[in-house]
Amino acid sequence: MTTSKPSRATLETLLGLVDGTNWPDRVKMDVKSAVRTVGRLLGGELAEIEADVPSLRRRLESLSPESAGLTKGRWNNIRSLFGKALALAVDVIP
């Protein structure tokens, strides 16, 4: 019998989890946009960035909204929406 390590959730996984919610379409669109924006700011493909909360928290704290060309208000909105997507992963993926 072989055992394999369960696959880890990625930012791409989050997009699918958002699609599976019963959230209004506008909320889904905004949350998915936030996930894609975070992926772009972290400089990687969504399928390659693990949805590991502690690691992502550290990486996001190292970014400044100004360096990303975002206002502080927009950055806060992105982080909040991204948090909604991450909460789905915590609830669904072991």
XYZ file of C-alpha atoms in Angstrom:
94
model
C 0.000 0.000 0.000
C 1.337 3.394 -0.901
C 0.505 6.548 0.903
C 0.856 9.941 -0.604
C 0.954 13.308 0.974
C -2.275 15.199 0.310
C -1.866 17.954 -2.203
C -1.632 21.431 -0.780
C -4.075 24.167 -1.540
C -2.805 26.874 -3.832
C -4.141 30.257 -4.814
C -5.581 28.547 -7.889
C -7.457 26.185 -5.564
C -8.966 29.224 -3.871
C -10.502 30.361 -7.151
C -12.339 27.051 -7.445
C -13.498 27.211 -3.844
C -14.890 30.690 -4.417
C -16.774 29.437 -7.482
C -18.357 26.753 -5.309
C -19.857 29.201 -2.815
C -23.379 30.566 -2.853
C -22.045 34.117 -2.643
C -23.517 36.707 -4.999
C -21.739 36.844 -8.361
C -20.340 40.314 -7.624
C -18.729 39.108 -4.386
C -17.263 36.067 -6.149
C -15.832 38.325 -8.847
C -14.284 40.711 -6.292
C -12.800 37.911 -4.175
C -11.331 36.162 -7.224
C -9.875 39.466 -8.401
C -8.230 39.908 -4.994
C -6.734 36.400 -5.178
C -5.321 37.100 -8.649
C -3.961 40.473 -7.501
C -2.200 38.891 -4.524
C -0.709 36.264 -6.834
C 0.563 38.961 -9.182
C 2.043 40.962 -6.313
C 3.773 37.872 -4.949
C 5.256 37.278 -8.383
C 4.158 33.755 -9.098
C 1.673 31.569 -10.864
C -1.461 30.942 -8.808
C -0.962 27.183 -9.104
C 2.516 27.514 -7.577
C 1.705 29.693 -4.547
C 0.612 27.619 -1.566
C -2.383 28.861 0.385
C -0.445 28.609 3.635
C -1.786 31.286 5.945
C 1.332 31.968 8.077
C 3.591 32.094 5.035
C 1.222 34.328 3.084
C 0.784 36.627 6.068
C 4.557 37.147 6.282
C 4.855 37.711 2.560
C 1.953 40.179 2.447
C 3.308 42.138 5.408
C 6.507 42.720 3.443
C 4.582 44.461 0.658
C 3.567 48.077 0.712
C 0.549 49.335 -1.183
C 2.588 52.173 -2.647
C 5.166 49.841 -4.159
C 2.328 47.940 -5.812
C 0.744 51.124 -7.139
C -2.280 50.780 -4.858
C -3.871 53.178 -2.443
C -3.928 52.126 1.174
C -7.716 51.790 0.995
C -7.595 49.513 -2.049
C -4.844 47.419 -0.455
C -6.934 46.979 2.684
C -9.893 45.927 0.534
C -7.767 43.387 -1.354
C -6.441 41.928 1.888
C -9.946 41.651 3.324
C -11.326 39.933 0.219
C -8.284 37.665 0.050
C -8.942 36.711 3.673
C -12.440 35.551 2.696
C -10.917 33.227 0.107
C -8.319 31.904 2.556
C -11.038 31.190 5.099
C -12.611 28.841 2.565
C -9.374 26.887 2.283
C -9.007 26.605 6.045
C -12.568 25.280 6.324
C -12.379 22.832 3.399
C -8.801 21.636 2.901
C -6.976 19.678 5.616
